[in-house]
JSON list of C-alpha atoms in Angstrom, two decimals:
[
{"chain": "I", "resi": 1, "resn": "MET", "atom": "CA", "xyz": [22.24, 0.14, -3.57]},
{"chain": "I", "resi": 2, "resn": "LEU", "atom": "CA", "xyz": [23.84, 3.16, -3.79]},
{"chain": "I", "resi": 3, "resn": "SER", "atom": "CA", "xyz": [22.49, 6.54, -3.57]},
{"chain": "I", "resi": 4, "resn": "ILE", "atom": "CA", "xyz": [23.32, 9.89, -5.15]},
{"chain": "I", "resi": 5, "resn": "GLU", "atom": "CA", "xyz": [21.32, 13.07, -4.62]},
{"chain": "I", "resi": 6, "resn": "ILE", "atom": "CA", "xyz": [21.27, 15.97, -7.33]},
{"chain": "I", "resi": 7, "resn": "PHE", "atom": "CA", "xyz": [20.48, 19.13, -5.44]},
{"chain": "I", "resi": 8, "resn": "GLY", "atom": "CA", "xyz": [18.95, 22.34, -7.00]},
{"chain": "I", "resi": 9, "resn": "GLU", "atom": "CA", "xyz": [16.99, 23.05, -10.06]},
{"chain": "I", "resi": 10, "resn": "VAL", "atom": "CA", "xyz": [16.45, 19.91, -12.75]},
{"chain": "I", "resi": 11, "resn": "PHE", "atom": "CA", "xyz": [17.25, 20.53, -16.52]},
{"chain": "I", "resi": 12, "resn": "ALA", "atom": "CA", "xyz": [15.66, 18.28, -19.48]},
{"chain": "I", "resi": 13, "resn": "GLN", "atom": "CA", "xyz": [18.37, 17.62, -22.15]},
{"chain": "I", "resi": 14, "resn": "GLN", "atom": "CA", "xyz": [18.15, 20.33, -24.99]},
{"chain": "I", "resi": 15, "resn": "ARG", "atom": "CA", "xyz": [19.28, 19.36, -28.77]},
{"chain": "I", "resi": 16, "resn": "PRO", "atom": "CA", "xyz": [22.67, 20.41, -29.76]},
{"chain": "I", "resi": 17, "resn": "ARG", "atom": "CA", "xyz": [22.99, 23.88, -31.44]},
{"chain": "I", "resi": 18, "resn": "PHE", "atom": "CA", "xyz": [24.55, 24.53, -34.50]},
{"chain": "I", "resi": 19, "resn": "SER", "atom": "CA", "xyz": [26.16, 27.61, -35.53]},
{"chain": "I", "resi": 20, "resn": "ARG", "atom": "CA", "xyz": [27.76, 28.71, -39.03]},
{"chain": "I", "resi": 21, "resn": "ILE", "atom": "CA", "xyz": [30.98, 30.45, -39.49]},
{"chain": "I", "resi": 22, "resn": "ARG", "atom": "CA", "xyz": [32.04, 31.18, -43.06]},
{"chain": "I", "resi": 23, "resn": "ASN", "atom": "CA", "xyz": [31.87, 27.62, -44.67]},
{"chain": "I", "resi": 24, "resn": "HIS", "atom": "CA", "xyz": [31.88, 25.70, -41.85]},
{"chain": "I", "resi": 25, "resn": "VAL", "atom": "CA", "xyz": [28.67, 24.76, -39.17]},
{"chain": "I", "resi": 26, "resn": "ARG", "atom": "CA", "xyz": [30.20, 23.86, -35.17]},
{"chain": "I", "resi": 27, "resn": "THR", "atom": "CA", "xyz": [27.79, 22.37, -33.31]},
{"chain": "I", "resi": 28, "resn": "TYR", "atom": "CA", "xyz": [28.20, 22.60, -29.48]},
{"chain": "I", "resi": 29, "resn": "ASP", "atom": "CA", "xyz": [26.41, 21.53, -25.98]},
{"chain": "I", "resi": 30, "resn": "PRO", "atom": "CA", "xyz": [24.03, 24.25, -24.91]},
{"chain": "I", "resi": 31, "resn": "GLN", "atom": "CA", "xyz": [24.30, 23.05, -21.27]},
{"chain": "I", "resi": 32, "resn": "THR", "atom": "CA", "xyz": [27.68, 22.66, -20.69]},
{"chain": "I", "resi": 33, "resn": "LYS", "atom": "CA", "xyz": [27.61, 24.82, -17.68]},
{"chain": "I", "resi": 34, "resn": "GLU", "atom": "CA", "xyz": [24.41, 22.85, -16.15]},
{"chain": "I", "resi": 35, "resn": "LYS", "atom": "CA", "xyz": [25.79, 19.10, -17.12]},
{"chain": "I", "resi": 36, "resn": "ASP", "atom": "CA", "xyz": [29.17, 20.34, -15.20]},
{"chain": "I", "resi": 37, "resn": "GLN", "atom": "CA", "xyz": [27.32, 21.45, -12.24]},
{"chain": "I", "resi": 38, "resn": "TYR", "atom": "CA", "xyz": [25.80, 17.85, -11.94]},
{"chain": "I", "resi": 39, "resn": "ARG", "atom": "CA", "xyz": [28.89, 16.54, -12.58]},
{"chain": "I", "resi": 40, "resn": "TRP", "atom": "CA", "xyz": [30.58, 17.89, -9.71]},
{"chain": "I", "resi": 41, "resn": "GLN", "atom": "CA", "xyz": [27.51, 16.88, -7.55]},
{"chain": "I", "resi": 42, "resn": "ILE", "atom": "CA", "xyz": [27.83, 13.37, -8.55]},
{"chain": "I", "resi": 43, "resn": "LYS", "atom": "CA", "xyz": [32.28, 13.14, -8.40]},
{"chain": "I", "resi": 44, "resn": "SER", "atom": "CA", "xyz": [31.48, 14.63, -4.63]},
{"chain": "I", "resi": 45, "resn": "GLN", "atom": "CA", "xyz": [29.15, 11.79, -3.91]},
{"chain": "I", "resi": 46, "resn": "PHE", "atom": "CA", "xyz": [30.54, 8.52, -5.62]},
{"chain": "I", "resi": 47, "resn": "ARG", "atom": "CA", "xyz": [34.42, 8.30, -5.62]},
{"chain": "I", "resi": 48, "resn": "ASN", "atom": "CA", "xyz": [35.11, 4.92, -6.98]},
{"chain": "I", "resi": 49, "resn": "GLU", "atom": "CA", "xyz": [35.85, 3.35, -10.28]},
{"chain": "I", "resi": 50, "resn": "PRO", "atom": "CA", "xyz": [33.04, 3.32, -12.91]},
{"chain": "I", "resi": 51, "resn": "ILE", "atom": "CA", "xyz": [31.03, 0.57, -12.63]},
{"chain": "I", "resi": 52, "resn": "THR", "atom": "CA", "xyz": [31.52, -1.89, -15.74]},
{"chain": "I", "resi": 53, "resn": "VAL", "atom": "CA", "xyz": [28.64, -4.54, -15.08]},
{"chain": "I", "resi": 54, "resn": "PRO", "atom": "CA", "xyz": [24.79, -4.28, -15.92]},
{"chain": "I", "resi": 55, "resn": "LEU", "atom": "CA", "xyz": [23.27, -1.76, -13.99]},
{"chain": "I", "resi": 56, "resn": "LEU", "atom": "CA", "xyz": [19.14, -0.94, -12.34]},
{"chain": "I", "resi": 57, "resn": "LEU", "atom": "CA", "xyz": [18.34, 2.58, -11.92]},
{"chain": "I", "resi": 58, "resn": "VAL", "atom": "CA", "xyz": [15.67, 4.43, -10.29]},
{"chain": "I", "resi": 59, "resn": "ILE", "atom": "CA", "xyz": [15.59, 8.05, -10.97]},
{"chain": "I", "resi": 60, "resn": "LYS", "atom": "CA", "xyz": [13.02, 10.27, -9.06]},
{"chain": "I", "resi": 61, "resn": "PHE", "atom": "CA", "xyz": [12.85, 13.59, -10.26]},
{"chain": "I", "resi": 62, "resn": "PHE", "atom": "CA", "xyz": [11.72, 16.71, -7.87]},
{"chain": "I", "resi": 63, "resn": "LEU", "atom": "CA", "xyz": [9.87, 19.57, -9.69]},
{"chain": "I", "resi": 64, "resn": "PRO", "atom": "CA", "xyz": [9.10, 22.37, -8.03]},
{"chain": "I", "resi": 65, "resn": "ILE", "atom": "CA", "xyz": [4.96, 23.35, -7.19]},
{"chain": "I", "resi": 66, "resn": "PRO", "atom": "CA", "xyz": [4.03, 26.09, -9.73]},
{"chain": "I", "resi": 67, "resn": "LYS", "atom": "CA", "xyz": [3.42, 29.22, -7.34]},
{"chain": "I", "resi": 68, "resn": "ALA", "atom": "CA", "xyz": [-0.09, 30.33, -8.68]},
{"chain": "I", "resi": 69, "resn": "THR", "atom": "CA", "xyz": [-1.41, 26.65, -6.75]},
{"chain": "I", "resi": 70, "resn": "SER", "atom": "CA", "xyz": [-3.67, 26.49, -4.00]},
{"chain": "I", "resi": 71, "resn": "GLN", "atom": "CA", "xyz": [-3.15, 25.37, -0.25]},
{"chain": "I", "resi": 72, "resn": "VAL", "atom": "CA", "xyz": [-5.93, 22.43, -1.02]},
{"chain": "I", "resi": 73, "resn": "LYS", "atom": "CA", "xyz": [-3.48, 21.45, -4.24]},
{"chain": "I", "resi": 74, "resn": "LYS", "atom": "CA", "xyz": [0.03, 22.19, -2.77]},
{"chain": "I", "resi": 75, "resn": "LYS", "atom": "CA", "xyz": [-0.97, 19.11, -0.29]},
{"chain": "I", "resi": 76, "resn": "GLU", "atom": "CA", "xyz": [-2.26, 17.00, -2.91]},
{"chain": "I", "resi": 77, "resn": "MET", "atom": "CA", "xyz": [0.86, 17.25, -4.65]},
{"chain": "I", "resi": 78, "resn": "ILE", "atom": "CA", "xyz": [3.14, 17.12, -2.13]},
{"chain": "I", "resi": 79, "resn": "ALA", "atom": "CA", "xyz": [1.15, 14.13, -0.89]},
{"chain": "I", "resi": 80, "resn": "ASP", "atom": "CA", "xyz": [1.77, 12.78, -4.23]},
{"chain": "I", "resi": 81, "resn": "LEU", "atom": "CA", "xyz": [-2.04, 12.56, -5.16]},
{"chain": "I", "resi": 82, "resn": "LEU", "atom": "CA", "xyz": [-1.31, 14.70, -8.07]},
{"chain": "I", "resi": 83, "resn": "HIS", "atom": "CA", "xyz": [0.92, 13.75, -10.67]},
{"chain": "I", "resi": 84, "resn": "HIS", "atom": "CA", "xyz": [3.43, 16.12, -12.29]},
{"chain": "I", "resi": 85, "resn": "GLN", "atom": "CA", "xyz": [1.93, 15.55, -15.96]},
{"chain": "I", "resi": 86, "resn": "LYS", "atom": "CA", "xyz": [3.67, 18.84, -17.36]},
{"chain": "I", "resi": 87, "resn": "LYS", "atom": "CA", "xyz": [6.66, 19.62, -19.18]},
{"chain": "I", "resi": 88, "resn": "PRO", "atom": "CA", "xyz": [10.07, 18.93, -19.05]},
{"chain": "I", "resi": 89, "resn": "ASP", "atom": "CA", "xyz": [9.19, 15.38, -20.72]},
{"chain": "I", "resi": 90, "resn": "ILE", "atom": "CA", "xyz": [10.43, 12.47, -18.23]},
{"chain": "I", "resi": 91, "resn": "ASP", "atom": "CA", "xyz": [12.57, 11.03, -20.80]},
{"chain": "I", "resi": 92, "resn": "ASN", "atom": "CA", "xyz": [14.90, 14.22, -21.49]},
{"chain": "I", "resi": 93, "resn": "LEU", "atom": "CA", "xyz": [15.23, 14.59, -17.63]},
{"chain": "I", "resi": 94, "resn": "ALA", "atom": "CA", "xyz": [16.33, 11.04, -17.80]},
{"chain": "I", "resi": 95, "resn": "LYS", "atom": "CA", "xyz": [18.92, 11.52, -20.82]},
{"chain": "I", "resi": 96, "resn": "PHE", "atom": "CA", "xyz": [20.22, 14.72, -19.34]},
{"chain": "I", "resi": 97, "resn": "VAL", "atom": "CA", "xyz": [21.31, 12.57, -16.10]},
{"chain": "I", "resi": 98, "resn": "LEU", "atom": "CA", "xyz": [22.61, 9.61, -17.46]},
{"chain": "I", "resi": 99, "resn": "ASP", "atom": "CA", "xyz": [24.72, 11.96, -19.68]},
{"chain": "I", "resi": 100, "resn": "CYS", "atom": "CA", "xyz": [26.21, 13.28, -16.46]},
{"chain": "I", "resi": 101, "resn": "MET", "atom": "CA", "xyz": [27.08, 10.33, -14.99]},
{"chain": "I", "resi": 102, "resn": "ASN", "atom": "CA", "xyz": [28.45, 8.25, -18.17]},
{"chain": "I", "resi": 103, "resn": "GLY", "atom": "CA", "xyz": [32.12, 8.20, -17.65]},
{"chain": "I", "resi": 104, "resn": "ILE", "atom": "CA", "xyz": [31.59, 9.11, -13.35]},
{"chain": "I", "resi": 105, "resn": "VAL", "atom": "CA", "xyz": [29.44, 6.06, -12.14]},
{"chain": "I", "resi": 106, "resn": "PHE", "atom": "CA", "xyz": [29.26, 3.82, -15.02]},
{"chain": "I", "resi": 107, "resn": "LYS", "atom": "CA", "xyz": [31.82, 3.69, -18.24]},
{"chain": "I", "resi": 108, "resn": "ASP", "atom": "CA", "xyz": [28.91, 3.71, -20.76]},
{"chain": "I", "resi": 109, "resn": "ASP", "atom": "CA", "xyz": [24.51, 4.19, -20.25]},
{"chain": "I", "resi": 110, "resn": "SER", "atom": "CA", "xyz": [24.15, 0.83, -22.84]},
{"chain": "I", "resi": 111, "resn": "GLN", "atom": "CA", "xyz": [25.04, -1.08, -19.43]},
{"chain": "I", "resi": 112, "resn": "ILE", "atom": "CA", "xyz": [21.79, -0.31, -18.03]},
{"chain": "I", "resi": 113, "resn": "TYR", "atom": "CA", "xyz": [19.19, -2.91, -18.01]},
{"chain": "I", "resi": 114, "resn": "LYS", "atom": "CA", "xyz": [16.38, -1.68, -16.22]},
{"chain": "I", "resi": 115, "resn": "LEU", "atom": "CA", "xyz": [15.21, 2.33, -15.52]},
{"chain": "I", "resi": 116, "resn": "PHE", "atom": "CA", "xyz": [12.49, 3.56, -13.54]},
{"chain": "I", "resi": 117, "resn": "LEU", "atom": "CA", "xyz": [11.80, 7.15, -14.00]},
{"chain": "I", "resi": 118, "resn": "GLU", "atom": "CA", "xyz": [9.45, 9.02, -11.66]},
{"chain": "I", "resi": 119, "resn": "LYS", "atom": "CA", "xyz": [8.78, 12.83, -11.55]},
{"chain": "I", "resi": 120, "resn": "ARG", "atom": "CA", "xyz": [6.88, 14.44, -8.70]},
{"chain": "I", "resi": 121, "resn": "TYR", "atom": "CA", "xyz": [5.84, 17.65, -6.92]},
{"chain": "I", "resi": 122, "resn": "ALA", "atom": "CA", "xyz": [8.39, 18.62, -4.20]},
{"chain": "I", "resi": 123, "resn": "GLN", "atom": "CA", "xyz": [8.97, 21.56, -2.05]},
{"chain": "I", "resi": 124, "resn": "ASN", "atom": "CA", "xyz": [13.05, 21.52, -2.67]},
{"chain": "I", "resi": 125, "resn": "GLU", "atom": "CA", "xyz": [13.77, 20.95, -6.28]},
{"chain": "I", "resi": 126, "resn": "GLY", "atom": "CA", "xyz": [16.39, 18.02, -6.92]},
{"chain": "I", "resi": 127, "resn": "ILE", "atom": "CA", "xyz": [17.12, 14.04, -8.18]},
{"chain": "I", "resi": 128, "resn": "LEU", "atom": "CA", "xyz": [17.13, 10.95, -6.33]},
{"chain": "I", "resi": 129, "resn": "ILE", "atom": "CA", "xyz": [19.55, 8.32, -8.08]},
{"chain": "I", "resi": 130, "resn": "LEU", "atom": "CA", "xyz": [19.35, 4.75, -6.85]},
{"chain": "I", "resi": 131, "resn": "ILE", "atom": "CA", "xyz": [21.86, 2.16, -8.32]},
{"chain": "I", "resi": 132, "resn": "ASP", "atom": "CA", "xyz": [21.82, -1.16, -8.27]},
{"chain": "I", "resi": 133, "resn": "PRO", "atom": "CA", "xyz": [24.80, -3.20, -9.85]},
{"chain": "I", "resi": 134, "resn": "TYR", "atom": "CA", "xyz": [23.82, -6.83, -11.05]},
{"chain": "I", "resi": 135, "resn": "CYS", "atom": "CA", "xyz": [24.18, -9.55, -9.28]},
{"chain": "I", "resi": 136, "resn": "HIS", "atom": "CA", "xyz": [23.58, -13.02, -9.51]},
{"chain": "I", "resi": 137, "resn": "GLN", "atom": "CA", "xyz": [21.06, -13.34, -6.50]},
{"chain": "I", "resi": 138, "resn": "LYS", "atom": "CA", "xyz": [17.41, -13.98, -7.52]},
{"chain": "I", "resi": 139, "resn": "GLU", "atom": "CA", "xyz": [16.29, -10.94, -4.70]},
{"chain": "I", "resi": 140, "resn": "ASP", "atom": "CA", "xyz": [18.49, -8.16, -6.67]},
{"chain": "I", "resi": 141, "resn": "GLN", "atom": "CA", "xyz": [17.01, -9.43, -10.07]},
{"chain": "I", "resi": 142, "resn": "ASP", "atom": "CA", "xyz": [13.50, -8.95, -9.32]},
{"chain": "I", "resi": 143, "resn": "ALA", "atom": "CA", "xyz": [13.95, -5.67, -7.50]},
{"chain": "I", "resi": 144, "resn": "ALA", "atom": "CA", "xyz": [10.63, -4.46, -9.30]},
{"chain": "I", "resi": 145, "resn": "ARG", "atom": "CA", "xyz": [7.67, -7.00, -9.64]},
{"chain": "I", "resi": 146, "resn": "GLU", "atom": "CA", "xyz": [5.48, -5.11, -10.95]},
{"chain": "I", "resi": 147, "resn": "GLY", "atom": "CA", "xyz": [8.05, -4.83, -14.37]},
{"chain": "I", "resi": 148, "resn": "LYS", "atom": "CA", "xyz": [8.28, -8.88, -14.29]},
{"chain": "I", "resi": 149, "resn": "ILE", "atom": "CA", "xyz": [4.69, -8.97, -14.13]},
{"chain": "I", "resi": 150, "resn": "GLU", "atom": "CA", "xyz": [4.37, -6.45, -16.91]},
{"chain": "I", "resi": 151, "resn": "GLU", "atom": "CA", "xyz": [7.27, -7.78, -19.19]},
{"chain": "I", "resi": 152, "resn": "ASP", "atom": "CA", "xyz": [5.40, -11.51, -18.62]},
{"chain": "I", "resi": 153, "resn": "SER", "atom": "CA", "xyz": [2.42, -10.89, -20.14]},
{"chain": "I", "resi": 154, "resn": "PHE", "atom": "CA", "xyz": [3.79, -8.87, -22.83]},
{"chain": "I", "resi": 155, "resn": "ILE", "atom": "CA", "xyz": [6.01, -11.84, -23.60]},
{"chain": "I", "resi": 156, "resn": "LYS", "atom": "CA", "xyz": [2.82, -14.22, -23.53]},
{"chain": "I", "resi": 157, "resn": "HIS", "atom": "CA", "xyz": [0.88, -11.91, -25.76]},
{"chain": "I", "resi": 158, "resn": "LYS", "atom": "CA", "xyz": [3.58, -11.19, -28.27]},
{"chain": "I", "resi": 159, "resn": "LYS", "atom": "CA", "xyz": [3.75, -15.17, -28.27]},
{"chain": "I", "resi": 160, "resn": "THR", "atom": "CA", "xyz": [0.09, -16.11, -28.87]},
{"chain": "I", "resi": 161, "resn": "LYS", "atom": "CA", "xyz": [0.18, -13.62, -31.60]},
{"chain": "I", "resi": 162, "resn": "ARG", "atom": "CA", "xyz": [3.10, -15.17, -33.16]},
{"chain": "I", "resi": 163, "resn": "ARG", "atom": "CA", "xyz": [0.94, -18.74, -33.24]},
{"chain": "I", "resi": 164, "resn": "ARG", "atom": "CA", "xyz": [-2.22, -16.76, -34.75]},
{"chain": "I", "resi": 165, "resn": "VAL", "atom": "CA", "xyz": [-0.28, -15.36, -37.64]},
{"chain": "I", "resi": 166, "resn": "SER", "atom": "CA", "xyz": [1.46, -18.48, -38.50]},
{"chain": "I", "resi": 167, "resn": "ALA", "atom": "CA", "xyz": [-1.76, -21.11, -37.86]},
{"chain": "I", "resi": 168, "resn": "GLY", "atom": "CA", "xyz": [-3.77, -18.41, -40.49]}
]
């Protein structure tokens, strides 16, 4: 399993911006500088060719503790007893990181077959990315048993629901 650490401020993906110049509309990404900073850190830690096999990714976002937080709550946040439930949204955080990794770590983000995300409070901001390329060994396929259990119960529920509909 490969790991990449990104230090510094954590950014969420923003919407593209549009500007109008006479009769033409121009689309641009307002986060090119931030993405370049992340890409530089990723390239310095991953110097191989982009991975071409399916991938399992675990991304952990470490977000800052608000300044006006009591010492008791700070300890709970660091111990992961209080979960980060505020903005930025976890899906936008993931989009930003995956866009930065595209073409460097993997050819395209469509190669990701499992993605585990977590955001938590920490004293130092940053991101930890764990990359597990697909392997035919059973241990690697079942990297997260919890996810597999949930998937199996969902599939069984879906099958029983279909039978009820077709029988009635």
